Short mmCIF file of C-alpha atoms and ligand atoms in Angstrom, two decimals:
data_model
loop_
_atom_site.label_atom_id
_atom_site.label_comp_id
_atom_site.label_asym_id
_atom_site.label_seq_id
_atom_site.Cartn_x
_atom_site.Cartn_y
_atom_site.Cartn_z
CA UNK A 23 36.19 123.23 104.34
CA UNK A 24 34.01 121.87 101.42
CA UNK A 25 31.56 124.06 99.66
CA UNK A 26 30.15 120.94 97.70
CA UNK A 27 30.35 118.44 100.63
CA UNK A 28 30.03 120.26 103.84
CA UNK A 29 30.95 118.77 107.30
CA UNK A 30 29.32 119.85 110.75
CA UNK A 31 31.06 118.85 113.80
CA UNK A 32 29.77 118.53 117.40
CA UNK A 33 32.84 118.46 119.53
CA UNK A 34 33.01 118.06 123.36
CA UNK A 35 34.12 115.78 126.27
CA UNK A 36 32.84 112.72 127.47
CA UNK A 37 29.57 113.23 129.06
CA UNK A 38 29.40 116.87 127.82
CA UNK A 39 26.17 116.06 125.98
CA UNK A 40 27.38 115.78 122.20
CA UNK A 41 24.84 112.93 121.94
CA UNK A 42 22.07 115.00 123.26
CA UNK A 43 22.58 118.07 120.80
CA UNK A 44 22.64 115.51 118.09
CA UNK A 45 19.00 114.52 118.66
CA UNK A 46 18.54 118.33 118.02
CA UNK A 47 20.33 118.33 114.80
CA UNK A 48 18.49 115.03 113.69
CA UNK A 49 15.28 116.78 114.03
CA UNK A 50 16.32 119.85 112.09
CA UNK A 51 17.61 116.96 109.41
CA UNK A 52 14.33 115.45 109.21
CA UNK A 53 12.31 118.78 109.03
CA UNK A 54 14.50 120.07 106.33
CA UNK A 55 14.91 116.63 104.56
CA UNK A 56 18.61 116.59 104.82
CA UNK A 57 20.46 113.11 104.72
CA UNK A 58 23.67 113.23 106.63
CA UNK A 59 26.37 110.61 106.98
CA UNK A 60 26.58 110.36 110.99
CA UNK A 61 30.18 109.91 112.31
CA UNK A 62 30.68 109.11 115.87
CA UNK A 63 34.26 110.33 117.36
CA UNK A 64 34.88 106.93 119.12
CA UNK A 65 35.02 104.81 115.94
CA UNK A 66 38.53 106.64 115.68
CA UNK A 67 39.67 104.97 118.71
CA UNK A 68 42.79 103.15 118.07
CA UNK A 69 42.03 100.08 120.37
CA UNK A 70 39.17 98.06 121.43
CA UNK A 71 38.18 97.89 125.34
CA UNK A 72 40.34 94.60 125.95
CA UNK A 73 43.61 96.17 123.82
CA UNK A 74 43.04 99.47 125.76
CA UNK A 75 43.06 97.34 129.06
CA UNK A 76 46.17 95.54 128.23
CA UNK A 77 48.13 98.69 127.20
CA UNK A 78 46.74 100.60 130.33
CA UNK A 79 48.26 97.57 132.45
CA UNK A 80 51.17 97.31 130.85
CA UNK A 81 52.00 101.03 131.06
CA UNK A 82 51.21 100.98 134.74
CA UNK A 83 53.62 98.10 135.53
CA UNK A 84 56.18 100.08 133.54
CA UNK A 85 55.76 103.07 135.85
CA UNK A 86 54.48 105.08 132.99
CA UNK A 87 51.53 107.22 132.20
CA UNK A 88 48.88 105.19 130.21
CA UNK A 89 47.16 106.55 127.29
CA UNK A 90 43.96 107.86 127.65
CA UNK A 91 40.85 108.30 125.13
CA UNK A 92 41.22 111.99 124.96
CA UNK A 93 44.59 111.80 123.51
CA UNK A 94 46.49 111.20 120.18
CA UNK A 95 48.13 107.87 121.42
CA UNK A 96 44.53 106.17 121.84
CA UNK A 97 42.81 107.89 118.82
CA UNK A 98 43.86 107.88 115.23
CA UNK A 99 43.59 111.76 114.53
CA UNK A 100 45.37 111.29 111.13
CA UNK A 101 42.48 108.85 110.07
CA UNK A 102 39.83 111.43 111.37
CA UNK A 103 41.30 114.28 109.15
CA UNK A 104 41.81 111.70 106.30
CA UNK A 105 38.11 110.90 106.43
CA UNK A 106 37.32 114.83 106.52
CA UNK A 107 39.19 115.40 103.50
CA UNK A 108 37.82 112.56 101.87
CA UNK A 109 34.22 113.55 102.39
CA UNK A 110 35.14 117.21 101.49
CA UNK A 111 36.58 116.16 98.21
CA UNK A 112 33.90 113.61 96.87
CA UNK A 113 31.46 112.71 99.68
CA UNK A 114 33.23 109.56 100.37
CA UNK A 115 34.64 107.60 103.08
CA UNK A 116 34.76 104.91 105.49
CA UNK A 117 32.84 104.85 108.89
CA UNK A 118 32.32 102.27 111.80
CA UNK A 119 31.01 102.36 115.33
CA UNK A 120 32.36 101.65 118.86
CA UNK A 121 29.87 99.65 120.68
CA UNK A 122 29.93 100.80 124.26
CA UNK A 123 26.96 98.86 126.18
CA UNK A 124 24.19 96.24 125.78
CA UNK A 125 21.77 98.78 124.01
CA UNK A 126 24.22 99.49 121.38
CA UNK A 127 25.07 95.72 121.36
CA UNK A 128 21.36 95.33 120.11
CA UNK A 129 21.74 98.14 117.54
CA UNK A 130 24.87 97.22 115.97
CA UNK A 131 25.04 93.47 116.72
CA UNK A 132 28.75 93.43 117.99
CA UNK A 133 29.79 92.84 121.81
CA UNK A 134 30.30 95.98 124.04
CA UNK A 135 33.90 97.15 123.92
CA UNK A 136 34.35 96.45 120.02
CA UNK A 137 33.91 98.12 116.77
CA UNK A 138 31.68 97.45 114.11
CA UNK A 139 33.47 96.62 110.68
CA UNK A 140 34.16 99.55 108.39
CA UNK A 141 31.85 100.46 105.79
CA UNK A 142 31.66 102.98 103.01
CA UNK A 143 29.56 106.01 103.53
CA UNK A 144 26.20 105.63 101.38
CA UNK A 145 26.20 107.50 98.30
CA UNK A 146 24.19 111.03 98.11
CA UNK A 147 24.48 112.16 101.49
CA UNK A 148 23.97 116.06 101.71
CA UNK A 149 26.74 116.49 104.56
CA UNK A 150 28.57 114.80 107.23
CA UNK A 151 28.29 115.19 110.75
CA UNK A 152 30.41 114.35 113.27
CA UNK A 153 29.91 114.08 117.11
CA UNK A 154 32.52 113.25 119.41
CA UNK A 155 35.70 114.23 121.13
CA UNK A 156 37.97 115.53 118.66
CA UNK A 157 35.94 117.63 115.97
CA UNK A 158 38.15 120.37 116.12
CA UNK A 159 41.47 118.97 116.96
CA UNK A 160 44.79 120.51 116.01
CA UNK A 161 48.09 119.17 116.84
CA UNK A 162 51.76 119.78 115.49
CA UNK A 163 50.67 116.77 113.05
CA UNK A 164 47.16 116.98 112.10
CA UNK A 165 44.55 119.69 111.43
CA UNK A 166 41.02 118.30 111.47
CA UNK A 167 39.45 121.66 112.49
CA UNK A 168 40.30 123.23 109.13
CA UNK A 169 37.95 120.93 107.10
CA UNK A 170 35.00 121.59 109.16
CA UNK A 171 32.25 124.06 107.78
CA UNK A 172 30.27 124.48 111.09
CA UNK A 173 31.79 123.74 114.36
CA UNK A 174 30.06 123.47 117.54
CA UNK A 175 31.48 123.01 121.10
CA UNK A 176 29.68 121.49 124.04
CA UNK A 177 31.09 122.48 126.99
CA UNK A 178 29.03 122.34 130.06
CA UNK A 179 30.97 123.67 133.15
CA UNK A 180 33.55 121.34 134.35
CA UNK A 181 31.56 120.02 137.53
CA UNK A 182 28.37 119.76 135.46
CA UNK A 183 30.41 117.61 132.76
CA UNK A 184 31.49 115.39 135.66
CA UNK A 185 28.37 114.86 136.95
CA UNK A 186 26.69 114.09 133.38
CA UNK A 187 29.51 111.51 132.87
CA UNK A 188 29.36 110.01 136.26
CA UNK A 189 25.66 109.35 136.05
CA UNK A 190 25.69 108.10 132.30
CA UNK A 191 28.76 105.87 132.90
CA UNK A 192 27.19 104.35 135.97
CA UNK A 193 23.55 104.00 134.87
CA UNK A 194 24.13 102.77 131.10
CA UNK A 195 27.88 101.63 131.20
CA UNK A 196 28.10 99.83 134.35
CA UNK A 197 30.95 101.66 135.67
CA UNK A 198 31.31 102.48 139.41
CA UNK A 199 31.84 105.95 140.62
CA UNK A 200 35.32 105.15 141.93
CA UNK A 201 36.10 103.89 138.29
CA UNK A 202 34.89 107.01 136.64
CA UNK A 203 36.61 109.09 139.12
CA UNK A 204 39.87 107.28 138.28
CA UNK A 205 39.18 107.76 134.74
CA UNK A 206 38.60 111.41 134.95
CA UNK A 207 42.11 111.96 137.08
CA UNK A 208 43.81 109.67 134.39
CA UNK A 209 42.51 111.79 131.40
CA UNK A 210 43.18 115.36 133.19
CA UNK A 211 46.74 115.92 131.15
CA UNK A 212 44.99 115.08 127.87
CA UNK A 213 41.80 116.99 128.52
CA UNK A 214 43.96 120.01 129.18
CA UNK A 215 46.11 119.46 126.10
CA UNK A 216 43.71 118.06 123.49
CA UNK A 217 40.33 118.68 124.55
CA UNK A 218 40.22 122.29 125.94
CA UNK A 219 42.25 124.14 123.01
CA UNK A 220 39.60 122.86 120.76
CA UNK A 221 37.16 125.32 121.99
CA UNK A 222 39.27 127.81 120.45
CA UNK A 223 38.44 126.52 117.24
CA UNK A 224 34.71 126.17 117.15
CA UNK A 225 32.31 128.72 115.62
CA UNK A 226 29.96 128.53 118.47
CA UNK A 227 30.36 127.31 121.81
CA UNK A 228 27.50 126.04 123.98
CA UNK A 229 28.20 125.96 128.02
CA UNK A 230 25.63 124.93 130.48
CA UNK A 231 26.01 126.29 133.75
CA UNK A 232 23.83 125.13 136.82
CA UNK A 233 22.16 127.55 138.91
CA UNK A 234 22.40 124.88 141.88
CA UNK A 235 25.23 123.91 144.03
CA UNK A 236 27.57 121.13 142.40
CA UNK A 237 30.62 121.97 144.35
CA UNK A 238 31.39 118.16 145.02
CA UNK A 239 30.47 116.52 141.52
CA UNK A 240 31.47 113.10 142.86
CA UNK A 241 28.52 112.95 145.29
CA UNK A 242 25.79 114.50 143.31
CA UNK A 243 22.59 112.39 143.62
CA UNK A 244 21.30 113.94 140.18
CA UNK A 245 21.92 115.85 137.18
CA UNK A 246 20.97 119.55 137.26
CA UNK A 247 17.59 119.67 134.90
CA UNK A 248 17.58 122.40 132.10
CA UNK A 249 15.29 124.38 134.15
CA UNK A 250 18.30 124.58 137.06
CA UNK A 251 20.64 125.71 134.49
CA UNK A 252 21.33 128.51 132.08
CA UNK A 253 23.30 128.40 128.93
CA UNK A 254 26.16 130.70 127.57
CA UNK A 255 26.21 130.69 123.95
CA UNK A 256 29.30 132.39 122.59
CA UNK A 257 29.97 133.06 118.59
CA UNK A 258 33.39 133.06 117.51
CA UNK A 259 32.34 135.75 114.75
CA UNK A 260 29.25 137.52 115.66
CA UNK A 261 29.09 139.30 112.60
CA UNK A 262 25.68 138.47 110.73
CA UNK A 263 24.09 137.07 113.75
CA UNK A 264 20.83 138.53 114.70
CA UNK A 265 20.93 138.99 118.24
CA UNK A 266 17.84 141.08 118.55
CA UNK A 267 15.82 138.42 117.02
CA UNK A 268 17.18 135.70 119.11
CA UNK A 269 16.54 137.90 122.07
CA UNK A 270 13.09 138.54 121.00
CA UNK A 271 12.21 134.67 120.52
CA UNK A 272 13.67 133.36 123.40
CA UNK A 273 12.13 134.59 126.72
CA UNK A 274 14.32 135.06 129.56
CA UNK A 275 17.74 135.50 127.19
CA UNK A 276 20.02 138.40 127.83
CA UNK A 277 23.57 139.39 126.22
CA UNK A 278 26.33 138.99 128.40
CA UNK A 279 29.08 139.99 125.82
CA UNK A 280 29.01 141.69 122.47
CA UNK A 281 29.44 138.00 121.20
CA UNK A 282 27.60 135.89 123.81
CA UNK A 283 23.74 135.39 124.50
CA UNK A 284 22.84 133.60 127.71
CA UNK A 285 19.43 131.40 127.74
CA UNK A 286 17.72 129.66 130.31
CA UNK A 287 18.54 125.93 130.15
CA UNK A 288 15.12 125.00 129.02
CA UNK A 289 15.05 127.19 126.31
CA UNK A 290 18.71 126.07 124.69
CA UNK A 291 17.10 123.57 122.35
CA UNK A 292 14.83 126.48 121.01
CA UNK A 293 18.15 128.33 120.62
CA UNK A 294 19.69 125.76 118.54
CA UNK A 295 17.09 125.19 116.29
CA UNK A 296 16.91 128.83 115.75
CA UNK A 297 20.46 129.29 115.31
CA UNK A 298 21.50 126.41 113.54
CA UNK A 299 18.64 125.82 111.00
CA UNK A 300 19.50 128.93 108.72
CA UNK A 301 23.19 127.90 108.92
CA UNK A 302 22.49 124.55 107.94
CA UNK A 303 20.16 125.75 105.02
CA UNK A 304 23.01 127.94 103.74
CA UNK A 305 25.25 125.28 103.87
CA UNK A 306 22.92 123.08 102.06
CA UNK A 307 21.90 125.51 99.40
CA UNK A 308 25.63 126.41 98.62
CA UNK A 309 26.52 122.80 98.31
CA UNK A 310 23.58 122.06 95.87
CA UNK A 311 24.38 125.05 93.76
CA UNK A 312 28.11 124.36 93.79
CA UNK A 313 27.00 120.87 92.42
CA UNK A 314 25.01 122.38 89.41
CA UNK A 315 21.77 121.58 91.33
CA UNK A 316 18.76 123.88 92.12
CA UNK A 317 19.09 125.75 95.25
CA UNK A 318 16.99 124.65 98.38
CA UNK A 319 14.29 127.05 97.68
CA UNK A 320 13.90 125.57 94.14
CA UNK A 321 14.01 122.09 95.32
CA UNK A 322 11.35 122.69 97.90
CA UNK A 323 8.91 123.94 95.36
CA UNK A 324 9.86 121.48 92.51
N1 ATP B 27 21.28 119.57 128.52
C1 ATP B 27 21.19 118.85 129.43
N2 ATP B 27 20.34 118.62 130.60
C2 ATP B 27 20.17 117.36 131.31
N3 ATP B 27 21.07 116.50 130.94
C3 ATP B 27 21.75 116.51 130.07
C4 ATP B 27 21.99 117.65 129.19
N4 ATP B 27 22.69 117.14 128.28
C5 ATP B 27 23.38 115.95 128.44
N5 ATP B 27 22.63 115.53 129.65
C6 ATP B 27 22.77 114.18 130.31
O1 ATP B 27 24.26 114.02 130.48
C7 ATP B 27 24.57 112.45 130.31
C8 ATP B 27 25.81 112.70 129.03
O2 ATP B 27 25.08 113.22 127.84
P1 ATP B 27 25.67 112.53 126.64
O3 ATP B 27 25.48 111.22 126.37
O4 ATP B 27 24.86 113.37 125.60
O5 ATP B 27 27.12 112.98 126.74
P2 ATP B 27 28.33 112.59 125.31
O6 ATP B 27 28.94 114.08 125.17
O7 ATP B 27 27.51 112.34 124.10
O8 ATP B 27 29.12 111.56 125.85
P3 ATP B 27 30.17 110.32 125.00
O9 ATP B 27 30.61 111.05 124.08
O10 ATP B 27 30.83 110.09 126.41
O11 ATP B 27 29.14 109.25 124.68
C9 ATP B 27 23.47 112.06 129.83
O12 ATP B 27 22.99 111.14 130.95
C10 ATP B 27 22.47 113.11 129.19
O13 ATP B 27 21.03 112.64 129.75
O1 5RP B 28 33.04 107.95 126.20
C1 5RP B 28 34.13 107.84 125.79
C2 5RP B 28 34.98 108.45 125.20
O2 5RP B 28 33.96 109.55 124.45
C3 5RP B 28 34.42 106.19 126.55
O3 5RP B 28 35.31 106.47 127.54
C4 5RP B 28 35.42 105.62 125.50
O4 5RP B 28 34.67 105.39 124.06
C5 5RP B 28 35.67 104.07 126.09
O5 5RP B 28 34.57 103.55 126.29
P1 5RP B 28 34.52 102.09 127.04
O6 5RP B 28 35.05 102.81 128.58
O7 5RP B 28 33.11 102.20 127.15
O8 5RP B 28 35.39 101.23 126.54
#
């Protein structure tokens, strides 16, 4: 945790919707004139696609379980923790991107399945924003979660998560349904051991629950729409959360537990805006004051 240089982490499995949630954060950052250093979790994969394939094939030949992108063998958790520690200490660190597909190739200028070179985080950012698989990971060796000031879990129920993954990997990344199904199966031990436990370490979890039948996610022809779903929002520490205000502002919402509010899927983005904006505002205001700068209210009117 760093009062001076705060870190926000959005953590979720592959296809959970962390990139989609990032669009909401970017709107808030633009509206509030906040500059964020963006970090994609995939940039902490240990291997590029060709290396990963070789490691996979060698493990299979040797009768071993191949490492998966959900676990520590294929990701450098220590380097991720070091980045968070560096950023928290002095707003610095190195970042890169993993290029998945042709669209990202056009954006980054490197071929799919490779990394862009490491680059220094530009000077003068207000916060670090992480989006990916391991923003709240804790193992015996590393504790990424302890560096994060606001940690959000994005966790559709698992059938929906798989539908989203299958559709995205087929349409944007060129994989077949069979290839994605195989990937889901291979990653399952790491999913249970490294992805799920993170949602105990988050401040708020968003769980999208479809209101349509998703019993067999492997044959679903489309992703249930926001209007066909509800989102459960669970706060680890509900103290200070203005539930009556949220309920009044979000039509169709209700509280399902003392720390959980349920909103219609189509209102999830509104809920995120209402919940995150004051939290981000407070992080930035505290950070500015800790660095000897005027608070946000003073900055806005100067
Ligand atoms: N709330 C939502 N309603 C409808 N579709 C959604 C929603 N959230 C995500 N999706 C869809 O699910 C797919 C995966 O979403 P997204 O790319 O945001 O996942 P991700 O967590 O960033 O995945 P990865 O980490 O593997 O890149 C996309 O096709 C996206 O449009
Ligand atoms: O989404 C993922 C993890 O979040 C991908 O599976 C991972 O980044 C590997 O990508 P690719 O299969 O395109 O090489």
